[in-house]
mmCIF file of C-alpha atoms and ligand atoms in Angstrom:
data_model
loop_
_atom_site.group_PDB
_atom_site.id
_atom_site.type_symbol
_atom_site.label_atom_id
_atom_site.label_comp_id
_atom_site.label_asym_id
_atom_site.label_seq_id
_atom_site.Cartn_x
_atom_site.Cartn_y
_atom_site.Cartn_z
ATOM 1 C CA UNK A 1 21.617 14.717 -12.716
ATOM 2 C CA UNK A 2 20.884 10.949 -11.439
ATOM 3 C CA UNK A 3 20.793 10.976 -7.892
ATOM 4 C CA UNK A 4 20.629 7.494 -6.537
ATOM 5 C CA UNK A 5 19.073 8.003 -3.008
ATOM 6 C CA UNK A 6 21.107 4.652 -0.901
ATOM 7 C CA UNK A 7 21.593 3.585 2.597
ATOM 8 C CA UNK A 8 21.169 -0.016 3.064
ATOM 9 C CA UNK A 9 19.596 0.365 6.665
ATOM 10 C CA UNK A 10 15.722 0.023 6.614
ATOM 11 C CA UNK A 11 13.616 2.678 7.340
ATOM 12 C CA UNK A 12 15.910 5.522 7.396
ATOM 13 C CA UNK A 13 13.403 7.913 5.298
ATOM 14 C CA UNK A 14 15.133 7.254 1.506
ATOM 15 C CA UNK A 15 11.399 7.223 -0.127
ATOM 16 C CA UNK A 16 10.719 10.146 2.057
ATOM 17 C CA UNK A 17 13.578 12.050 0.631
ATOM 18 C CA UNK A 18 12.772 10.325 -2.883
ATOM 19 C CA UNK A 19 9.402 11.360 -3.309
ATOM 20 C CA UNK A 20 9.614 14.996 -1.879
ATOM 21 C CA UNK A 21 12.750 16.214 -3.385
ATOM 22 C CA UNK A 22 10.930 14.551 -6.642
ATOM 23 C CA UNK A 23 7.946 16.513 -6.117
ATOM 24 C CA UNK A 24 10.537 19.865 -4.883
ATOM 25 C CA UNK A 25 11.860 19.954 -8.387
ATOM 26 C CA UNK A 26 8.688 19.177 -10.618
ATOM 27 C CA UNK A 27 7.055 22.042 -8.664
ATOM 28 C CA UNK A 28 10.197 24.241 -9.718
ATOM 29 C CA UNK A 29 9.190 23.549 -13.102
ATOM 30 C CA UNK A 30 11.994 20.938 -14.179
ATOM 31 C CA UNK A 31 10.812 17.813 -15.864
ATOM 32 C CA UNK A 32 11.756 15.011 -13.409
ATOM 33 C CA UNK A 33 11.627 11.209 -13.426
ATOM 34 C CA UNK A 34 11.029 9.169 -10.336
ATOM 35 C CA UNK A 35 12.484 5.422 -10.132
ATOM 36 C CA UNK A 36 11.149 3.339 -7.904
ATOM 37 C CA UNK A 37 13.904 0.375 -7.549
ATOM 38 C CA UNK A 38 12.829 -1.278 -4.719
ATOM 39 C CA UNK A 39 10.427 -4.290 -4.675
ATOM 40 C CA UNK A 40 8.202 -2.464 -1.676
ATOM 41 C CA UNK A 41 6.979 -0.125 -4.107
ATOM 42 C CA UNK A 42 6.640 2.398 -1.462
ATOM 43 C CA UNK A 43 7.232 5.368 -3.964
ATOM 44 C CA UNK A 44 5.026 4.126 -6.703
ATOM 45 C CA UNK A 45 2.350 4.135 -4.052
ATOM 46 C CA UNK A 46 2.652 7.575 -2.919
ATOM 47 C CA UNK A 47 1.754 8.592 -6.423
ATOM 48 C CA UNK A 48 -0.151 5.835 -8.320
ATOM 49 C CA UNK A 49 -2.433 2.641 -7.273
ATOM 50 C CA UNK A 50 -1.260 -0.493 -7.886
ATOM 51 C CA UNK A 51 -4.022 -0.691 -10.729
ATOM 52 C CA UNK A 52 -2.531 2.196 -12.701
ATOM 53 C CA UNK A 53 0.479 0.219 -13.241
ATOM 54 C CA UNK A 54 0.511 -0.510 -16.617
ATOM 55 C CA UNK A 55 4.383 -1.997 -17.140
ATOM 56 C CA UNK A 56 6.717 -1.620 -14.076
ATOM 57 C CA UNK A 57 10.387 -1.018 -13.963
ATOM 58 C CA UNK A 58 10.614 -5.170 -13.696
ATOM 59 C CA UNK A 59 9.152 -5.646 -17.471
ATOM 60 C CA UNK A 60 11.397 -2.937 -18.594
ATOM 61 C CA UNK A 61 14.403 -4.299 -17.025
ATOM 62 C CA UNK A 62 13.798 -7.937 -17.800
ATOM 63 C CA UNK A 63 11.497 -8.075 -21.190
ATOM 64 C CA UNK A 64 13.862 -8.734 -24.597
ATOM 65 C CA UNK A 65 13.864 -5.347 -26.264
ATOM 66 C CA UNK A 66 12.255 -3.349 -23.779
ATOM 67 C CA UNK A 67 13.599 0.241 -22.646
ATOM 68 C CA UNK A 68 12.878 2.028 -19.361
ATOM 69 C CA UNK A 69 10.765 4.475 -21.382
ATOM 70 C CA UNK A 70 8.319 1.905 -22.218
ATOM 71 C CA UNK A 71 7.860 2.035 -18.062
ATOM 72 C CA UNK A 72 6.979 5.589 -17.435
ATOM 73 C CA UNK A 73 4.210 6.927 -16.115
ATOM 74 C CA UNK A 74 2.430 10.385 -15.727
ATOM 75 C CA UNK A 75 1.801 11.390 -11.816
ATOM 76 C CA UNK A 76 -0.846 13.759 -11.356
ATOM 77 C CA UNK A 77 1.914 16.614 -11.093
ATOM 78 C CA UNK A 78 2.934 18.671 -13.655
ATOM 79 C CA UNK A 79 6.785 17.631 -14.722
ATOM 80 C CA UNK A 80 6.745 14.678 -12.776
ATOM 81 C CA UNK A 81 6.845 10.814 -14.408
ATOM 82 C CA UNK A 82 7.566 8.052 -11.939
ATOM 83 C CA UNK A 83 8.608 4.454 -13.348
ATOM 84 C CA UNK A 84 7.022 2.413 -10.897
ATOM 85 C CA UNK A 85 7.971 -1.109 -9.090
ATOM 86 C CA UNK A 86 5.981 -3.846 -7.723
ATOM 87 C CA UNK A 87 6.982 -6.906 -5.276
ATOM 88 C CA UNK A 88 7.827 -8.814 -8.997
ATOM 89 C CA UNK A 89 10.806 -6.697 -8.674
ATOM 90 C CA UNK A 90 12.450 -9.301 -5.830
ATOM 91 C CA UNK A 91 13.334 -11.431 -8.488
ATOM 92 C CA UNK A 92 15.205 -8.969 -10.053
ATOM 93 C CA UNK A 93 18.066 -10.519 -8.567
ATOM 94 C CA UNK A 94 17.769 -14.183 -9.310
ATOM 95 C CA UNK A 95 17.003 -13.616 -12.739
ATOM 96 C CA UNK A 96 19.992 -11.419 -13.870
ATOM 97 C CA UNK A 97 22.124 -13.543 -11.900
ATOM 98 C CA UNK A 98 24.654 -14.614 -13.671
ATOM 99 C CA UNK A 99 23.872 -12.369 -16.734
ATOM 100 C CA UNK A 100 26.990 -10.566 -17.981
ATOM 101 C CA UNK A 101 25.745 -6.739 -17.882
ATOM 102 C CA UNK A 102 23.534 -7.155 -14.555
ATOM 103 C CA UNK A 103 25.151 -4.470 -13.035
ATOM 104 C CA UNK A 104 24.726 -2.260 -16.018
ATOM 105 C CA UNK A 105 21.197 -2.948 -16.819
ATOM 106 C CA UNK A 106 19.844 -0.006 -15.517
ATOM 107 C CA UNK A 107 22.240 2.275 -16.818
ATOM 108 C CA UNK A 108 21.653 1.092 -20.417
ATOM 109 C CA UNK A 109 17.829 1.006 -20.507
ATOM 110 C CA UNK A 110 17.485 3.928 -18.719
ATOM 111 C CA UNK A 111 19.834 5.997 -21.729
ATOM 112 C CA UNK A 112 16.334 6.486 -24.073
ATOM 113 C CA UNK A 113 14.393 7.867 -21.198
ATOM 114 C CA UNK A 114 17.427 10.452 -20.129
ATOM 115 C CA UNK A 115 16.784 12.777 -22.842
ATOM 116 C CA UNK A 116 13.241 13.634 -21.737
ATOM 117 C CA UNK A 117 14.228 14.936 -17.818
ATOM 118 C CA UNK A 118 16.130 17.535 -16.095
ATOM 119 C CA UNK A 119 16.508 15.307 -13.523
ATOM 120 C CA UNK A 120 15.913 11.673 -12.467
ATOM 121 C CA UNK A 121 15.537 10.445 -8.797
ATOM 122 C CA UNK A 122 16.047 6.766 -7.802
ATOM 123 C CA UNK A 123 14.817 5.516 -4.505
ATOM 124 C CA UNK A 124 16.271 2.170 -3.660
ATOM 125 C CA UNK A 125 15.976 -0.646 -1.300
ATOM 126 C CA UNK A 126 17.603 -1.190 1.849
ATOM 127 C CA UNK A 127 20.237 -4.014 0.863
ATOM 128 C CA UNK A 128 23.472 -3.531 -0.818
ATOM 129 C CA UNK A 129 22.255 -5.966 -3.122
ATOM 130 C CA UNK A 130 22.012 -6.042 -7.204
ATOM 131 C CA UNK A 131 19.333 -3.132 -7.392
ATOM 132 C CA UNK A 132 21.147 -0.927 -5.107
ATOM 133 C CA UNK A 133 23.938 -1.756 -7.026
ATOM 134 C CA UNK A 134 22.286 -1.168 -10.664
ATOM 135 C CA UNK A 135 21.481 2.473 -9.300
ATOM 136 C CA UNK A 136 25.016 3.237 -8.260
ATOM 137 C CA UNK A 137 25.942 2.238 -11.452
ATOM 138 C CA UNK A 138 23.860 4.330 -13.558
ATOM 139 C CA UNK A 139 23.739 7.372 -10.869
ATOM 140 C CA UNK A 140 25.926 10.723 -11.419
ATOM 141 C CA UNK A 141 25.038 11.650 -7.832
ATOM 142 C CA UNK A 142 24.628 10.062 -4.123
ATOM 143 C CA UNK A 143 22.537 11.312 -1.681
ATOM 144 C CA UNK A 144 22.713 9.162 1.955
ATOM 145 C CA UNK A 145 19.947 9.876 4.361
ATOM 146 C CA UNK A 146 20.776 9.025 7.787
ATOM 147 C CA UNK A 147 18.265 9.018 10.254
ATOM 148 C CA UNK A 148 19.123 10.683 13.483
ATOM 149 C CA UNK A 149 18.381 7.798 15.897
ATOM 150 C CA UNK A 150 21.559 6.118 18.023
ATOM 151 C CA UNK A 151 22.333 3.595 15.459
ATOM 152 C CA UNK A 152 22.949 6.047 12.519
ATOM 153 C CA UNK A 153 25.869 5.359 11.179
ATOM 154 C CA UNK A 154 25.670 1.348 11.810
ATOM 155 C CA UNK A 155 26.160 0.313 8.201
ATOM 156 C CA UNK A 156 27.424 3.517 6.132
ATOM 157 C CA UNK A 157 31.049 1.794 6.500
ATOM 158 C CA UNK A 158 29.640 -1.235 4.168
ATOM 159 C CA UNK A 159 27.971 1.703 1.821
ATOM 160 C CA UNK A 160 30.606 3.502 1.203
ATOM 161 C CA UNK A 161 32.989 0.879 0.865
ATOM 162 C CA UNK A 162 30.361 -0.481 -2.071
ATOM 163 C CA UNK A 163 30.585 3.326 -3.546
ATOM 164 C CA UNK A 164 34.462 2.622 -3.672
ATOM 165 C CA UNK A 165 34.130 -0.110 -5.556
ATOM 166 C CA UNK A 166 31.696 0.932 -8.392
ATOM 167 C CA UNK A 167 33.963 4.160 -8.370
ATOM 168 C CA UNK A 168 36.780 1.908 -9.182
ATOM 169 C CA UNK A 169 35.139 0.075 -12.342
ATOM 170 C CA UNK A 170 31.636 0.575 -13.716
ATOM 171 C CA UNK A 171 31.268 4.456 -12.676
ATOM 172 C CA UNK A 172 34.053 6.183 -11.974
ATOM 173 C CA UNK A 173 32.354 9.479 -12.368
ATOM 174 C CA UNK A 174 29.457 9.045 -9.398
ATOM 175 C CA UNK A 175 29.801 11.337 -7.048
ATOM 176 C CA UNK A 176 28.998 11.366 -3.448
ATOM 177 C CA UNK A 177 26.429 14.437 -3.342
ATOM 178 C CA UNK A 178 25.499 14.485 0.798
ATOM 179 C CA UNK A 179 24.098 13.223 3.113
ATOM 180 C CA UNK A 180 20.744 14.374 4.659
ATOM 181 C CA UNK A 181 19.299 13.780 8.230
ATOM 182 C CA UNK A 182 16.248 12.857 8.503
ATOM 183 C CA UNK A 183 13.816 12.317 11.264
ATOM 184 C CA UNK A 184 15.383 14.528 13.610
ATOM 185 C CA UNK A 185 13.927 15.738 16.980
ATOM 186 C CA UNK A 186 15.997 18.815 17.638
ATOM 187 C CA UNK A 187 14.571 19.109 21.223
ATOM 188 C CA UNK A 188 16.490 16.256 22.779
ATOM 189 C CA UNK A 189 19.845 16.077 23.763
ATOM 190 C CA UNK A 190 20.162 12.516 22.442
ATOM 191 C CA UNK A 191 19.216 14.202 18.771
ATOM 192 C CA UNK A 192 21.738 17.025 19.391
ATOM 193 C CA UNK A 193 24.728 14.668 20.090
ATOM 194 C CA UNK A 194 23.303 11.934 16.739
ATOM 195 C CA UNK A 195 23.816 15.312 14.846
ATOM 196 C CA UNK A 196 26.838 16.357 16.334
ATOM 197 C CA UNK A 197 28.373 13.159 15.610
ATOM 198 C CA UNK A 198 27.093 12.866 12.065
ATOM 199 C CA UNK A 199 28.653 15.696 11.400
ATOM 200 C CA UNK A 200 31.865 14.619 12.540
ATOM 201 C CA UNK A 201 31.969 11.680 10.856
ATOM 202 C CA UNK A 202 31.113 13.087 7.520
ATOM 203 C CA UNK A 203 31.649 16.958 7.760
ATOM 204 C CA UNK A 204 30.844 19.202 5.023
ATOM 205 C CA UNK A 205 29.384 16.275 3.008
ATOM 206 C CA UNK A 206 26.199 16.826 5.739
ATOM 207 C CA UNK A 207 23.339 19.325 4.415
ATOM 208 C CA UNK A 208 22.814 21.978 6.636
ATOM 209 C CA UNK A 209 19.347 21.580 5.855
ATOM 210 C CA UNK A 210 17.956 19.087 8.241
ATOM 211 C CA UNK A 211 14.716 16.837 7.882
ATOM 212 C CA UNK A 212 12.917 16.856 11.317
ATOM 213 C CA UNK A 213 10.190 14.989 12.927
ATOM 214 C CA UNK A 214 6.873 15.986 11.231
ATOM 215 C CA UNK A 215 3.466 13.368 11.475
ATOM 216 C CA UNK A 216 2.796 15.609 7.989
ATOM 217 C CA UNK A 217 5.512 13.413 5.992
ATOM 218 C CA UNK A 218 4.415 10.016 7.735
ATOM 219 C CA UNK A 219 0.690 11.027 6.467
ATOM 220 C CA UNK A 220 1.038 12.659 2.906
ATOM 221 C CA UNK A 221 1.557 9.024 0.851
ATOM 222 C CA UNK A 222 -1.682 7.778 2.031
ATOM 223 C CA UNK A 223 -3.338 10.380 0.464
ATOM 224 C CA UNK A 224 -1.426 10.370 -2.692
ATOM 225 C CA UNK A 225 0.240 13.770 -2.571
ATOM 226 C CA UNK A 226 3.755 15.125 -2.013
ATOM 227 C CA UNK A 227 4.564 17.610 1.093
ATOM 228 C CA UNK A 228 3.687 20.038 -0.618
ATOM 229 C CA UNK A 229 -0.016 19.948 -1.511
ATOM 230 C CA UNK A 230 -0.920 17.933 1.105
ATOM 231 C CA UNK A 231 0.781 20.551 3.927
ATOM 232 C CA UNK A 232 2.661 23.266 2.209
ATOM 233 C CA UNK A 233 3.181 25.076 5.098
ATOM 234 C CA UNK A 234 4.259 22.471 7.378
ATOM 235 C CA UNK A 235 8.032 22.610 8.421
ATOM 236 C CA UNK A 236 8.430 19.372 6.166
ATOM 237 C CA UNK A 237 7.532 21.036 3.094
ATOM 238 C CA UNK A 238 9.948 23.898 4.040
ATOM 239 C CA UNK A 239 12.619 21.497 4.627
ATOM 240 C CA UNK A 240 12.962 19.585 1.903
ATOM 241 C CA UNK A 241 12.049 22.855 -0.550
ATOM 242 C CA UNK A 242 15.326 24.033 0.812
ATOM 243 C CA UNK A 243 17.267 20.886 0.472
ATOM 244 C CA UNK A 244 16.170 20.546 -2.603
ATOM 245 C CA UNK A 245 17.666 24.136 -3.688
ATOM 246 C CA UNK A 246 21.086 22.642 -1.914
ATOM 247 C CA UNK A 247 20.720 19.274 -3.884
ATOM 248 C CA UNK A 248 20.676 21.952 -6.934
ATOM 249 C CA UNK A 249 23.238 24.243 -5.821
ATOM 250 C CA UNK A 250 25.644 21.232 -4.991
ATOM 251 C CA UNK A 251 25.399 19.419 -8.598
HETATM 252 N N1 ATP B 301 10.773 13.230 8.735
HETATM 253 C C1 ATP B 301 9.944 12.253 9.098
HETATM 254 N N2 ATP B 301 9.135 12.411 10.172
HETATM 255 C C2 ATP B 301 8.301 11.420 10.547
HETATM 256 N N3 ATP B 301 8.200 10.244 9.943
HETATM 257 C C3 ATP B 301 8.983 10.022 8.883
HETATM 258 C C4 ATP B 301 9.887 11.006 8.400
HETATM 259 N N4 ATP B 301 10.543 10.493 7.331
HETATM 260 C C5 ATP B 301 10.050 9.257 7.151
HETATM 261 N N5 ATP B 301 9.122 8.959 8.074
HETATM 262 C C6 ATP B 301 8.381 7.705 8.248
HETATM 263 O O1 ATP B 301 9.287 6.694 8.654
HETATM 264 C C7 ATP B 301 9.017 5.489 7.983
HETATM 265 C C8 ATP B 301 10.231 5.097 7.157
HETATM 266 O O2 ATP B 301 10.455 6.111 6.187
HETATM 267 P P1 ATP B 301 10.766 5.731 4.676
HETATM 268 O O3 ATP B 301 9.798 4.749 4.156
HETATM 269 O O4 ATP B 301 10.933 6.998 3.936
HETATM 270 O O5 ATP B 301 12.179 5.054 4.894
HETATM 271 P P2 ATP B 301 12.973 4.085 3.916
HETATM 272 O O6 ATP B 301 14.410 4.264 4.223
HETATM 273 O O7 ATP B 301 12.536 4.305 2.523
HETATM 274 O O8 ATP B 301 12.471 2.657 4.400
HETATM 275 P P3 ATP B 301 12.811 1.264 3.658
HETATM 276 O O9 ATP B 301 14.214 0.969 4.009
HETATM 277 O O10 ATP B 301 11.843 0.295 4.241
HETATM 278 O O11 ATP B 301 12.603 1.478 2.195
HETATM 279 C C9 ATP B 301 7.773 5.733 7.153
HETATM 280 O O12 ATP B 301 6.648 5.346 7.880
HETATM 281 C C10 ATP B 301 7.784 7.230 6.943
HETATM 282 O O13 ATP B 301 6.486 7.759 6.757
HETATM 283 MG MG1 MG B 302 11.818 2.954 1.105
#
């Protein structure tokens, strides 16, 4: 499975969901790749410092004769790589403009890493631009996280009407896995009726599982560690141990 983790609204909890279900299913013992596409570099920090990048998913994209595998680096857990991005990836765009495969670039450097993982996870940035784009392309799966605040759903219409059109011609075979809500209070009405609605809009396609509220996920990338070293008993952990099991259970 490539799961290409998209929403194009900021701040919605996609490296959140990235690095954690990452971490879920290295810690079930499946080798799994983390791609960091966006130029933040968010991900890449919650596992590596910026001085451990060696050659970041830029190089590999851009560089003459250069494969995503050249890009990969070891995390300190077990069955977890994570190709890593720095700001350098912003020009992404400008550079393959024009270029004939830019939406497929991904796709066909990634092919030589593929072999080596169970799974690979790709966070992306929140645009609908050409990196968001390259993951849909090369992704078998689509998870949307949707944060459960009043202006949810502002935006999926332009997501999913981009998934429509790279179902239509580059990759008919990507599949719209879920979506997960994230950052939920469950105490307030006002998070009741987000939830309520979410589901309506998108029935079944919502994970039961539900990603609340926890200062334990804000906190665990400053210290380098997933969810589930740095608070494995904390309701975040739980949470997104079980969605990953429904990520699984779904592909
Ligand atoms: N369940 C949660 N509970 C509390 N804070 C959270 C939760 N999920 C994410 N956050 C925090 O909310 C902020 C945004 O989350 P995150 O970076 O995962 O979102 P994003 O969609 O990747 O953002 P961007 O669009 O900027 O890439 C971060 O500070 C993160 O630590
Ligand atoms: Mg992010």
């Amino acid at each position: 499975m490539i799961l290409a983790i998209a929403n194009q609204k900021g701040g919605v909890g996609k490296t959140t969901t990235a690095i954690n279900l990452a971490a879920a299913l290295a810690q079930k013992g499946f080798d799994t790749l983390l791609v960091d596409l966006d130029p933040q570099g968010n991900a890449t920090l919650s596992f590596l410092d910026p001085e451990q990048v060696a050659l970041s998913v830029y190089d590999a994209l851009v560089e003459e004769g250069k494969s995503l595998k050249d890009a990969v680096h070891k995390t300190n857990l077990k069955h977890l790589d994570v190709i890593p991005a720095r700001i350098s990836l912003a020009k992404f765009e400008s550079k393959l403009l024009g270029d004939i495969d830019s939406h497929f670039r991904l796709k066909d450097r990634l092919k030589t890493a593929l072999r080596d993982y169970k799974y690979v996870v790709m966070d992306t940035p929140p645009t609908l631009g050409l990196l968001t784009v390259n993951a849909l392309v090369a992704a078998t799966h689509l998870l949307i996280p949707i944060q459960s605040s009043y202006f949810a759903l502002e935006g999926t219409d332009d997501l999913l009407e981009t998934v429509e059109k790279i179902k239509a011609r580059p990759n008919p075979h990507l599949e719209f896995l879920g979506v997960v809500i994230t950052i939920h209070d469950k105490r307030t009405i006002l998070g009741r009726d987000i939830r309520n609605h979410i589901r309506e809009v998108f029935g079944a396609k919502v994970f039961r599982t539900i990603i609340s509220r926890s200062v334990r996920l804000e906190e665990s990338p400053a210290y380098k560690e997933s969810i589930f070293s740095f608070a494995p008993h904390s309701t975040g952990a739980l949470e997104y141990y079980k969605l990953s099991e429904k990520v699984i259970g779904r592909v």
